[in-house]
Short mmCIF file of C-alpha atoms and ligand atoms in Angstrom, two decimals:
data_model
loop_
_atom_site.label_atom_id
_atom_site.label_comp_id
_atom_site.label_asym_id
_atom_site.label_seq_id
_atom_site.Cartn_x
_atom_site.Cartn_y
_atom_site.Cartn_z
CA UNK A 4 -65.34 -28.79 -34.86
CA UNK A 5 -64.56 -25.22 -35.97
CA UNK A 6 -65.03 -24.21 -32.38
CA UNK A 7 -62.39 -26.71 -31.24
CA UNK A 8 -59.82 -25.42 -33.75
CA UNK A 9 -60.29 -21.84 -32.61
CA UNK A 10 -60.25 -22.85 -29.00
CA UNK A 11 -56.97 -24.65 -29.35
CA UNK A 12 -55.45 -21.68 -31.26
CA UNK A 13 -56.65 -19.21 -28.64
CA UNK A 14 -55.23 -21.39 -25.86
CA UNK A 15 -51.97 -22.03 -27.69
CA UNK A 16 -50.14 -19.12 -26.07
CA UNK A 17 -51.22 -20.22 -22.58
CA UNK A 18 -50.23 -23.80 -23.29
CA UNK A 19 -46.80 -22.77 -24.54
CA UNK A 20 -46.37 -20.52 -21.53
CA UNK A 21 -47.19 -23.42 -19.20
CA UNK A 22 -44.86 -25.80 -21.01
CA UNK A 23 -42.16 -23.11 -21.12
CA UNK A 24 -42.57 -22.47 -17.40
CA UNK A 25 -42.22 -26.16 -16.50
CA UNK A 26 -39.26 -26.71 -18.82
CA UNK A 27 -37.60 -23.45 -17.68
CA UNK A 28 -38.04 -24.40 -14.04
CA UNK A 29 -36.42 -27.82 -14.59
CA UNK A 30 -33.56 -26.33 -16.62
CA UNK A 31 -33.07 -23.64 -13.96
CA UNK A 32 -32.92 -26.25 -11.19
CA UNK A 33 -30.26 -28.23 -13.07
CA UNK A 34 -28.21 -25.11 -13.92
CA UNK A 35 -28.51 -23.85 -10.34
CA UNK A 36 -27.37 -27.22 -8.97
CA UNK A 37 -24.35 -27.25 -11.32
CA UNK A 38 -23.43 -23.65 -10.55
CA UNK A 39 -23.96 -24.16 -6.81
CA UNK A 40 -21.84 -27.30 -6.86
CA UNK A 41 -19.04 -25.50 -8.73
CA UNK A 42 -19.13 -22.55 -6.34
CA UNK A 43 -19.27 -24.84 -3.33
CA UNK A 44 -16.31 -26.85 -4.62
CA UNK A 45 -14.27 -23.70 -5.27
CA UNK A 46 -14.99 -22.06 -1.91
CA UNK A 47 -14.96 -25.32 -0.01
CA UNK A 48 -11.59 -26.18 -1.51
CA UNK A 49 -10.08 -22.84 -0.42
CA UNK A 50 -11.53 -23.13 3.08
CA UNK A 51 -10.45 -26.76 3.38
CA UNK A 52 -6.93 -26.01 2.18
CA UNK A 53 -6.50 -23.15 4.69
CA UNK A 54 -8.00 -25.18 7.54
CA UNK A 55 -5.80 -28.14 6.65
CA UNK A 56 -2.72 -25.91 6.78
CA UNK A 57 -3.60 -24.50 10.23
CA UNK A 58 -4.60 -27.94 11.52
CA UNK A 59 -1.31 -29.54 10.41
CA UNK A 60 0.71 -26.65 11.81
CA UNK A 61 -0.88 -26.64 15.26
CA UNK A 62 -0.78 -30.45 15.48
CA UNK A 63 3.00 -30.44 14.88
CA UNK A 64 3.55 -27.90 17.65
CA UNK A 65 1.22 -29.60 20.13
CA UNK A 66 2.95 -32.94 19.52
CA UNK A 67 6.42 -31.39 19.77
CA UNK A 68 5.42 -29.65 23.00
CA UNK A 69 4.17 -32.95 24.47
CA UNK A 70 7.33 -34.81 23.45
CA UNK A 71 9.70 -32.08 24.71
CA UNK A 72 8.45 -30.55 27.96
CA UNK A 73 9.72 -26.99 28.32
CA UNK A 74 9.98 -26.50 24.55
CA UNK A 75 7.21 -23.93 24.70
CA UNK A 76 5.97 -21.87 27.62
CA UNK A 77 2.54 -22.37 29.23
CA UNK A 78 1.41 -19.11 27.64
CA UNK A 79 2.26 -20.37 24.16
CA UNK A 80 0.65 -23.73 24.86
CA UNK A 81 -2.55 -21.93 25.85
CA UNK A 82 -2.50 -20.04 22.54
CA UNK A 83 -1.91 -23.26 20.61
CA UNK A 84 -4.81 -24.95 22.40
CA UNK A 85 -7.07 -21.98 21.65
CA UNK A 86 -6.09 -22.21 17.99
CA UNK A 87 -6.71 -25.97 17.94
CA UNK A 88 -10.16 -25.46 19.54
CA UNK A 89 -11.10 -22.80 17.01
CA UNK A 90 -10.15 -25.16 14.17
CA UNK A 91 -12.05 -28.08 15.71
CA UNK A 92 -15.17 -25.96 16.12
CA UNK A 93 -15.47 -25.24 12.41
CA UNK A 94 -18.54 -27.17 11.19
CA UNK A 95 -17.99 -29.61 8.36
CA UNK A 96 -21.18 -28.60 6.54
CA UNK A 97 -23.00 -25.45 5.56
CA UNK A 98 -25.86 -24.33 7.73
CA UNK A 99 -26.72 -22.00 10.56
CA UNK A 100 -23.63 -20.78 12.40
CA UNK A 101 -21.26 -21.96 9.67
CA UNK A 102 -19.98 -18.34 9.05
CA UNK A 103 -16.76 -19.70 7.55
CA UNK A 104 -15.37 -16.25 6.71
CA UNK A 105 -15.50 -14.99 10.32
CA UNK A 106 -14.21 -18.25 11.71
CA UNK A 107 -11.25 -18.31 9.31
CA UNK A 108 -10.41 -14.72 10.16
CA UNK A 109 -10.39 -15.53 13.88
CA UNK A 110 -8.22 -18.60 13.23
CA UNK A 111 -5.81 -16.55 11.16
CA UNK A 112 -5.41 -14.02 13.98
CA UNK A 113 -4.81 -16.79 16.53
CA UNK A 114 -2.27 -18.37 14.18
CA UNK A 115 -0.43 -15.06 13.78
CA UNK A 116 -0.27 -14.53 17.52
CA UNK A 117 0.85 -18.10 18.23
CA UNK A 118 3.50 -18.11 15.51
CA UNK A 119 4.74 -14.71 16.70
CA UNK A 120 5.14 -16.06 20.21
CA UNK A 121 7.01 -19.05 18.85
CA UNK A 122 9.48 -16.70 17.25
CA UNK A 123 8.58 -17.52 13.67
CA UNK A 124 6.69 -14.31 13.07
CA UNK A 125 9.33 -12.03 11.71
CA UNK A 126 8.20 -8.54 10.89
CA UNK A 127 10.11 -8.23 7.66
CA UNK A 128 10.91 -5.16 5.67
CA UNK A 129 11.67 -4.68 2.04
CA UNK A 130 12.98 -1.18 2.05
CA UNK A 131 16.05 -1.65 -0.10
CA UNK A 132 17.74 0.14 2.81
CA UNK A 133 16.53 3.49 1.53
CA UNK A 134 16.39 6.61 3.67
CA UNK A 135 12.78 6.19 4.72
CA UNK A 136 13.10 2.38 4.76
CA UNK A 137 15.95 2.56 7.26
CA UNK A 138 14.03 5.09 9.33
CA UNK A 139 11.02 2.77 9.38
CA UNK A 140 13.27 -0.16 10.35
CA UNK A 141 14.57 1.89 13.31
CA UNK A 142 11.04 2.44 14.59
CA UNK A 143 9.73 -1.07 13.92
CA UNK A 144 12.92 -2.64 15.31
CA UNK A 145 12.57 -0.73 18.58
CA UNK A 146 8.85 -1.56 18.80
CA UNK A 147 9.01 -5.32 18.10
CA UNK A 148 11.67 -5.67 20.79
CA UNK A 149 8.95 -4.62 23.23
CA UNK A 150 6.00 -6.48 21.67
CA UNK A 151 5.31 -9.95 23.05
CA UNK A 152 3.43 -10.97 19.91
CA UNK A 153 6.37 -10.53 17.56
CA UNK A 154 9.67 -12.17 16.90
CA UNK A 155 12.49 -9.80 17.85
CA UNK A 156 14.25 -9.82 14.51
CA UNK A 157 13.38 -7.35 11.78
CA UNK A 158 14.94 -8.28 8.46
CA UNK A 159 15.66 -5.40 6.14
CA UNK A 160 16.34 -6.12 2.50
CA UNK A 161 19.28 -4.19 1.13
CA UNK A 162 19.75 -3.68 -2.59
CA UNK A 163 23.39 -4.63 -2.18
CA UNK A 164 26.05 -2.08 -3.00
CA UNK A 165 29.67 -1.47 -2.12
CA UNK A 166 30.34 1.50 0.14
CA UNK A 167 33.99 2.38 0.85
CA UNK A 168 35.05 -1.07 -0.34
CA UNK A 169 32.59 -2.96 1.89
CA UNK A 170 29.19 -4.50 1.35
CA UNK A 171 26.44 -2.27 2.70
CA UNK A 172 24.79 -5.31 4.37
CA UNK A 173 28.04 -6.08 6.26
CA UNK A 174 28.35 -2.47 7.40
CA UNK A 175 24.75 -2.40 8.63
CA UNK A 176 25.11 -5.73 10.45
CA UNK A 177 28.39 -4.89 12.15
CA UNK A 178 28.11 -1.15 12.78
CA UNK A 179 24.30 -1.02 13.05
CA UNK A 180 24.21 2.03 10.88
CA UNK A 181 23.15 2.58 7.27
CA UNK A 182 26.12 4.78 6.50
CA UNK A 183 24.92 5.53 2.98
CA UNK A 184 21.21 6.32 3.35
CA UNK A 185 20.83 7.24 7.02
CA UNK A 186 24.25 8.19 8.35
CA UNK A 187 24.57 9.29 11.96
CA UNK A 188 21.67 7.24 13.32
CA UNK A 189 22.20 3.86 14.95
CA UNK A 190 19.81 1.01 14.20
CA UNK A 191 18.65 -1.34 16.94
CA UNK A 192 20.68 -4.58 17.08
CA UNK A 193 17.62 -6.63 16.12
CA UNK A 194 17.50 -5.07 12.64
CA UNK A 195 19.34 -7.45 10.33
CA UNK A 196 20.27 -6.54 6.76
CA UNK A 197 19.94 -9.25 4.10
CA UNK A 198 20.91 -8.95 0.43
CA UNK A 199 18.26 -11.41 -0.81
CA UNK A 200 14.67 -10.13 -0.79
CA UNK A 201 13.21 -13.64 -0.61
CA UNK A 202 15.19 -14.12 2.61
CA UNK A 203 13.59 -11.02 4.07
CA UNK A 204 10.01 -12.14 3.43
CA UNK A 205 10.32 -15.87 4.13
CA UNK A 206 8.27 -16.75 7.22
CA UNK A 207 7.21 -13.14 7.73
CA UNK A 208 3.64 -12.33 8.66
CA UNK A 209 4.07 -8.56 8.39
CA UNK A 210 5.87 -7.19 5.38
CA UNK A 211 6.69 -3.50 5.11
CA UNK A 212 7.47 -2.26 1.64
CA UNK A 213 9.45 0.95 1.19
CA UNK A 214 11.37 1.67 -1.95
CA UNK A 215 11.27 4.13 -4.83
CA UNK A 216 8.17 3.18 -6.82
CA UNK A 217 10.06 2.65 -10.08
CA UNK A 218 11.56 -0.60 -8.67
CA UNK A 219 8.45 -2.12 -7.12
CA UNK A 220 7.24 -4.53 -9.82
CA UNK A 221 10.68 -6.08 -10.25
CA UNK A 222 10.89 -6.66 -6.51
CA UNK A 223 7.38 -8.11 -6.21
CA UNK A 224 8.03 -10.55 -9.05
CA UNK A 225 11.15 -11.77 -7.27
CA UNK A 226 9.46 -12.46 -3.90
CA UNK A 227 5.92 -13.49 -4.69
CA UNK A 228 6.59 -17.25 -4.43
CA UNK A 229 8.11 -16.85 -0.97
CA UNK A 230 5.25 -15.08 0.85
CA UNK A 231 3.23 -16.80 3.62
CA UNK A 232 -0.44 -17.15 2.61
CA UNK A 233 -1.50 -15.42 5.83
CA UNK A 234 0.97 -12.52 5.55
CA UNK A 235 -0.13 -8.93 5.22
CA UNK A 236 1.76 -5.97 3.82
CA UNK A 237 2.14 -2.27 4.49
CA UNK A 238 3.23 0.07 1.70
CA UNK A 239 5.13 3.24 2.61
CA UNK A 240 5.73 4.04 -1.04
CA UNK A 241 4.69 7.42 -2.37
CA UNK A 242 4.08 6.82 -6.04
CA UNK A 243 1.58 5.56 -8.60
CA UNK A 244 1.75 3.17 -11.51
CA UNK A 245 0.30 3.42 -14.99
CA UNK A 246 -0.78 0.25 -16.75
CA UNK A 247 -3.11 -0.76 -19.60
CA UNK A 248 -5.92 -0.65 -17.06
CA UNK A 249 -5.23 2.99 -16.16
CA UNK A 250 -3.79 4.31 -12.94
CA UNK A 251 -2.76 1.83 -10.24
CA UNK A 252 -1.95 2.59 -6.65
CA UNK A 253 0.94 0.78 -5.01
CA UNK A 254 -1.34 -1.22 -2.69
CA UNK A 255 -3.36 -2.38 -5.70
CA UNK A 256 -0.17 -3.38 -7.50
CA UNK A 257 1.19 -5.24 -4.47
CA UNK A 258 -2.13 -6.98 -3.83
CA UNK A 259 -2.38 -8.02 -7.48
CA UNK A 260 1.05 -9.67 -7.37
CA UNK A 261 1.24 -11.05 -3.83
CA UNK A 262 -2.49 -11.78 -3.24
CA UNK A 263 -2.34 -10.67 0.42
CA UNK A 264 -4.07 -7.77 2.20
CA UNK A 265 -2.16 -4.51 1.75
CA UNK A 266 -2.44 -1.31 3.80
CA UNK A 267 -0.75 2.05 3.33
CA UNK A 268 1.17 4.42 5.57
CA UNK A 269 1.89 7.99 4.57
CA UNK A 270 2.25 11.34 6.25
CA UNK A 271 4.23 14.53 6.74
CA UNK A 272 7.30 12.39 7.30
CA UNK A 273 10.65 13.72 6.16
CA UNK A 274 12.79 10.74 7.08
CA UNK A 275 15.78 12.61 8.56
CA UNK A 276 13.54 14.50 10.96
CA UNK A 277 11.90 11.26 12.11
CA UNK A 278 15.33 9.71 12.66
CA UNK A 279 16.12 12.69 14.91
CA UNK A 280 12.96 11.75 16.82
CA UNK A 281 11.28 15.10 16.27
CA UNK A 282 7.54 14.86 16.94
CA UNK A 283 5.36 14.20 13.89
CA UNK A 284 2.19 12.45 12.80
CA UNK A 285 1.41 9.84 10.17
CA UNK A 286 -1.66 8.14 8.72
CA UNK A 287 -2.26 4.41 8.30
CA UNK A 288 -4.94 3.37 5.81
CA UNK A 289 -6.12 -0.12 6.74
CA UNK A 290 -9.50 -1.66 6.01
CA UNK A 291 -9.43 -4.30 8.73
CA UNK A 292 -9.77 -2.69 12.20
CA UNK A 293 -8.02 -5.61 13.94
CA UNK A 294 -5.07 -5.44 11.56
CA UNK A 295 -4.97 -1.66 11.95
CA UNK A 296 -4.32 -2.14 15.68
CA UNK A 297 -1.44 -4.53 14.94
CA UNK A 298 0.11 -2.18 12.37
CA UNK A 299 -0.25 0.77 14.71
CA UNK A 300 1.57 -1.16 17.44
CA UNK A 301 4.47 -1.72 15.03
CA UNK A 302 4.85 1.95 14.08
CA UNK A 303 3.52 4.17 16.84
CA UNK A 304 6.01 5.88 19.16
CA UNK A 305 5.76 9.00 21.34
CA UNK A 306 7.47 10.99 18.56
CA UNK A 307 5.77 9.21 15.60
CA UNK A 308 2.05 9.42 16.22
CA UNK A 309 -0.06 7.10 14.08
CA UNK A 310 -3.68 7.74 13.23
CA UNK A 311 -5.59 4.95 11.46
CA UNK A 312 -8.29 5.41 8.83
CA UNK A 313 -10.03 2.83 6.63
CA UNK A 314 -9.32 4.72 3.39
CA UNK A 315 -6.28 2.83 2.03
CA UNK A 316 -6.11 4.37 -1.44
CA UNK A 317 -7.01 7.87 -0.22
CA UNK A 318 -3.90 7.76 1.97
CA UNK A 319 -1.66 6.67 -0.87
CA UNK A 320 -3.08 9.04 -3.47
CA UNK A 321 -2.24 11.89 -1.08
CA UNK A 322 1.32 10.60 -0.63
CA UNK A 323 1.94 10.14 -4.34
CA UNK A 324 0.33 13.31 -5.68
CA UNK A 325 1.87 15.71 -3.16
CA UNK A 326 5.24 14.99 -4.79
CA UNK A 327 4.03 16.72 -7.96
CA UNK A 328 2.97 19.77 -5.96
CA UNK A 329 6.42 19.75 -4.30
CA UNK A 330 8.02 20.06 -7.74
CA UNK A 331 5.82 23.12 -8.38
CA UNK A 332 6.82 24.62 -5.02
CA UNK A 333 10.48 24.11 -5.94
CA UNK A 334 9.96 25.97 -9.22
CA UNK A 335 8.57 28.91 -7.23
CA UNK A 336 11.64 28.91 -4.96
CA UNK A 337 13.89 28.66 -8.01
CA UNK A 338 12.15 31.69 -9.53
CA UNK A 339 12.84 33.57 -6.29
CA UNK A 340 9.16 34.27 -5.65
CA UNK A 341 7.88 34.57 -2.12
CA UNK A 342 5.79 32.73 0.41
CA UNK A 343 2.47 34.05 -0.87
CA UNK A 344 3.14 32.61 -4.31
CA UNK A 345 4.20 29.29 -2.85
CA UNK A 346 1.07 29.22 -0.69
CA UNK A 347 -1.03 29.75 -3.84
CA UNK A 348 0.70 26.82 -5.55
CA UNK A 349 0.20 24.65 -2.46
CA UNK A 350 -3.50 25.54 -2.31
CA UNK A 351 -4.17 24.89 -5.99
CA UNK A 352 -2.00 21.77 -5.94
CA UNK A 353 -3.93 20.43 -2.96
CA UNK A 354 -7.23 20.98 -4.79
CA UNK A 355 -5.92 19.28 -7.93
CA UNK A 356 -4.70 16.33 -5.84
CA UNK A 357 -8.13 15.94 -4.34
CA UNK A 358 -9.88 16.43 -7.67
CA UNK A 359 -7.72 13.79 -9.37
CA UNK A 360 -8.07 11.25 -6.57
CA UNK A 361 -11.84 11.72 -6.57
CA UNK A 362 -11.94 11.51 -10.36
CA UNK A 363 -10.16 8.15 -10.30
CA UNK A 364 -11.64 6.56 -7.21
CA UNK A 365 -14.84 8.58 -6.73
CA UNK A 366 -16.81 7.54 -3.65
CA UNK A 367 -14.01 5.07 -2.78
CA UNK A 368 -12.12 7.91 -1.11
CA UNK A 369 -13.04 9.83 2.03
CA UNK A 370 -12.89 13.66 1.91
CA UNK A 371 -11.64 13.62 5.50
CA UNK A 372 -8.46 11.73 4.50
CA UNK A 373 -7.18 14.91 2.85
CA UNK A 374 -7.18 16.59 6.28
CA UNK A 375 -5.04 13.84 7.84
CA UNK A 376 -1.26 13.97 8.10
CA UNK A 377 -1.04 12.15 4.74
CA UNK A 378 -2.95 15.01 3.08
CA UNK A 379 -2.67 18.65 4.02
CA UNK A 380 0.27 18.21 6.42
CA UNK A 381 2.39 16.26 3.92
CA UNK A 382 1.83 18.82 1.16
CA UNK A 383 3.07 21.55 3.49
CA UNK A 384 6.17 19.72 4.76
CA UNK A 385 7.17 18.47 1.33
CA UNK A 386 6.79 21.92 -0.26
CA UNK A 387 9.13 23.40 2.36
CA UNK A 388 11.58 20.64 3.30
CA UNK A 389 11.48 17.80 0.75
CA UNK A 390 14.05 16.64 -1.81
CA UNK A 391 11.59 17.02 -4.70
CA UNK A 392 11.23 20.70 -3.84
CA UNK A 393 14.99 21.12 -3.50
CA UNK A 394 15.83 19.57 -6.86
CA UNK A 395 13.07 21.48 -8.63
CA UNK A 396 14.59 24.69 -7.28
CA UNK A 397 18.01 23.61 -8.62
CA UNK A 398 16.38 22.69 -11.93
CA UNK A 399 15.25 26.31 -12.37
CA UNK A 400 18.53 27.79 -11.14
CA UNK A 401 20.90 25.57 -13.16
CA UNK A 402 18.80 24.45 -16.11
CA UNK A 403 20.12 20.88 -15.62
CA UNK A 404 17.72 17.95 -16.23
CA UNK A 405 16.17 16.34 -13.13
CA UNK A 406 17.89 12.91 -13.58
CA UNK A 407 21.28 14.66 -13.74
CA UNK A 408 20.54 16.66 -10.58
CA UNK A 409 19.37 13.49 -8.86
CA UNK A 410 22.72 11.85 -9.64
CA UNK A 411 24.76 14.90 -8.67
CA UNK A 412 22.99 15.88 -5.46
CA UNK A 413 21.24 12.88 -3.90
CA UNK A 414 24.00 10.30 -3.36
CA UNK A 415 21.94 7.38 -4.69
CA UNK A 416 18.55 8.55 -3.40
CA UNK A 417 15.74 8.61 -5.93
CA UNK A 418 13.13 11.25 -6.71
CA UNK A 419 9.48 10.44 -7.19
CA UNK A 420 7.99 13.85 -8.05
CA UNK A 421 8.99 14.40 -11.65
CA UNK A 422 8.25 10.75 -12.51
CA UNK A 423 4.80 11.06 -10.92
CA UNK A 424 4.23 14.31 -12.86
CA UNK A 425 4.81 12.28 -16.05
CA UNK A 426 2.56 9.45 -14.92
CA UNK A 427 -0.24 11.79 -13.87
CA UNK A 428 0.00 13.60 -17.19
CA UNK A 429 -0.23 10.41 -19.22
CA UNK A 430 -3.38 9.50 -17.27
CA UNK A 431 -5.20 12.86 -17.47
CA UNK A 432 -4.18 13.24 -21.10
CA UNK A 433 -5.59 9.82 -21.98
CA UNK A 434 -8.85 10.82 -20.22
CA UNK A 435 -8.92 14.16 -22.10
CA UNK A 436 -9.12 16.18 -18.86
CA UNK A 437 -5.84 18.14 -18.81
CA UNK A 438 -7.85 21.40 -18.80
CA UNK A 439 -9.11 20.52 -15.35
CA UNK A 440 -5.59 20.12 -13.98
CA UNK A 441 -3.71 23.23 -15.16
CA UNK A 442 -1.08 23.11 -12.41
CA UNK A 443 -0.25 19.42 -12.93
CA UNK A 444 -0.18 20.03 -16.69
CA UNK A 445 2.12 23.06 -16.40
CA UNK A 446 4.49 21.21 -14.07
CA UNK A 447 4.64 18.33 -16.54
CA UNK A 448 5.36 20.66 -19.46
CA UNK A 449 8.13 22.44 -17.54
CA UNK A 450 9.74 19.11 -16.58
CA UNK A 451 9.38 17.32 -19.91
CA UNK A 452 8.62 19.81 -22.71
CA UNK A 453 11.14 22.57 -21.99
CA UNK A 454 8.45 25.12 -21.16
CA UNK A 455 9.98 27.98 -19.11
CA UNK A 456 9.32 27.75 -15.33
CA UNK A 457 7.26 30.98 -15.18
CA UNK A 458 4.59 29.25 -17.32
CA UNK A 459 3.56 27.46 -14.13
CA UNK A 460 0.90 30.17 -13.65
CA UNK A 461 -0.82 29.66 -17.02
CA UNK A 462 -4.58 29.08 -16.67
CA UNK A 463 -4.57 28.56 -12.91
CA UNK A 464 -7.85 30.42 -12.32
CA UNK A 465 -9.89 27.23 -12.26
CA UNK A 466 -13.21 26.91 -10.42
CA UNK A 467 -12.89 24.17 -7.80
CA UNK A 468 -16.11 25.13 -6.00
CA UNK A 469 -18.12 22.12 -7.27
CA UNK A 470 -15.49 19.65 -6.08
CA UNK A 471 -16.50 19.95 -2.45
CA UNK A 472 -20.17 19.39 -3.21
CA UNK A 473 -19.92 16.10 -5.09
CA UNK A 474 -17.94 13.04 -3.99
CA UNK A 475 -16.83 12.41 -7.57
CA UNK A 476 -16.68 15.71 -9.40
CA UNK A 477 -17.76 15.36 -12.99
CA UNK A 478 -15.12 17.12 -15.02
N1 NAD B 506 12.84 10.02 2.17
C1 NAD B 506 11.75 10.41 2.79
O1 NAD B 506 11.77 11.38 3.57
C2 NAD B 506 10.48 9.66 2.60
C3 NAD B 506 9.50 9.79 3.56
C4 NAD B 506 8.35 9.07 3.43
C5 NAD B 506 8.15 8.25 2.32
N2 NAD B 506 9.11 8.16 1.39
C6 NAD B 506 8.85 7.27 0.24
O2 NAD B 506 9.55 6.05 0.45
C7 NAD B 506 9.93 5.49 -0.80
C8 NAD B 506 11.41 5.23 -0.80
O3 NAD B 506 12.06 6.48 -0.82
P1 NAD B 506 13.38 6.75 -0.01
O4 NAD B 506 13.54 8.20 0.08
O5 NAD B 506 13.40 5.99 1.25
O6 NAD B 506 14.46 6.11 -0.99
P2 NAD B 506 15.92 6.66 -1.27
O7 NAD B 506 15.84 7.62 -2.37
O8 NAD B 506 16.54 7.08 0.02
O9 NAD B 506 16.73 5.38 -1.68
C9 NAD B 506 16.87 4.87 -2.96
C10 NAD B 506 16.88 3.36 -2.77
O10 NAD B 506 16.73 2.73 -4.01
C11 NAD B 506 17.52 1.55 -3.98
N3 NAD B 506 17.77 1.10 -5.33
C12 NAD B 506 18.61 1.60 -6.26
N4 NAD B 506 18.55 0.87 -7.40
C13 NAD B 506 17.64 -0.11 -7.17
C14 NAD B 506 17.13 -1.18 -7.95
N5 NAD B 506 17.51 -1.37 -9.20
N6 NAD B 506 16.21 -1.98 -7.39
C15 NAD B 506 15.79 -1.79 -6.14
N7 NAD B 506 16.23 -0.80 -5.34
C16 NAD B 506 17.15 0.03 -5.86
C17 NAD B 506 18.76 1.95 -3.24
O11 NAD B 506 19.41 0.83 -2.71
C18 NAD B 506 18.16 2.82 -2.14
O12 NAD B 506 17.85 2.03 -1.05
C19 NAD B 506 9.49 6.51 -1.87
O13 NAD B 506 8.26 6.13 -2.41
C20 NAD B 506 9.35 7.79 -1.09
O14 NAD B 506 8.43 8.68 -1.67
C21 NAD B 506 10.28 8.83 1.50
O1 G3P B 507 11.99 14.35 0.22
P1 G3P B 507 10.76 14.08 -0.58
O2 G3P B 507 10.39 15.20 -1.49
O3 G3P B 507 10.84 12.74 -1.25
O4 G3P B 507 9.57 14.00 0.47
C1 G3P B 507 9.76 13.26 1.63
C2 G3P B 507 8.48 12.85 2.30
O5 G3P B 507 7.60 12.27 1.40
C3 G3P B 507 7.79 13.98 3.04
O6 G3P B 507 6.69 13.47 3.76
#
């Protein structure tokens, strides 16, 4: 009897373990089934909705083509049939060969090509007719006119203003010249200015966004309901955003609002020189190799040589942060110091750019991106020929605040450098790492805290040697 009691006590743990195992297994099966069903419903719903859209679209065109012979060419009909086949081949259940992601991607590409050939694939721009936006429209306009896969028309959104008593959109559409932001350079006839941003993006599969970064969120909010679900965007903006979540790049901001893939283009690209068709290079950061080819075909010309990399945010960090270095270079010119001093500021600025980008994005950025046109080359050109440099020089010479100089000297153009210096400072200050960015900190203090320009040299003897050895330098 005693024996039995002890036996059952000794075995109690094993018994509970067995019971626990069986109960846990049953509970796990039920929870797994519920979770799996929820996930399946969510994903299946998305896939079904997209497939339904493509199916309905292609059916309409196939029917219309059958009812109206000659409505579409044989080439287009072939593309529509290929799209229809790809949709029909999608299995209706999970299993081997289902690979829904790859299949949807292939369908999306076929849809883009077919809709482009049908003339409903406008490559739209949202440049607010700025200097670089108009320059980009010139290039893209000339390229789409030659590309079979794209509709001929490039819509360019113009933040409407009156120039010499006339609407800027009317001037652009009649004289084919942006007389305010890019005077002296004709635009191709297929570039059409529209005053309503939603008009520019409606029906567009490729959206190019170029405007001073301070206006971006307002613009995105106004267009986000009008974007095609299969559209993709390219940001040419050189700027960063600061939010509660820290530092945001423009592609992150655009993606968050529009929920479409976003790439970046940046390089040693002073817009007036490009408009004069002087040879230069640029860098496209695009994660999808197929999309990168499409974007390259929209921008590449013999005088504007595009190189593609996969590092989207590396490209844009370079473009944004070089503007702060340009302000420093302008201070050096304003102080009347020579080329050696400017070269020192460029070198240190370049290292601080790289250090900051790595600090924020770590292994998400490629070292090699800094050697592309968007990196080293853009720092050089901007520190010698850019507007940020020029106004920083005037700032030292005249003592006038940057916003006043911008109004007086830039005829409506907007500076990014001193704003970015403020944004960078608020970020590094909140992280407690200003000591590791003496040049950025000094430039900020000269711009915003009335420190004299010669204080730009304070504490610049920083050791950057560890930065090249670790992908994400610990500060
Ligand atoms: N200019 C260049 O050489 C160059 C080259 C490459 C990249 N970029 C980048 O391109 C972006 C645009 O710069 P930019 O030089 O072409 O612009 P810009 O300074 O030439 O033009 C200013 C633009 O802002 C618009 N604007 C004014 N108020 C507005 C408002 N409330 N809302 C919306 N838009 C408004 C104006 O219509 C005008 O089109 C920047 O991020 C810049 O760094 C410029
Ligand atoms: O004129 P900035 O200073 O805005 O610079 C223009 C371009 O960014 C240079 O690549």
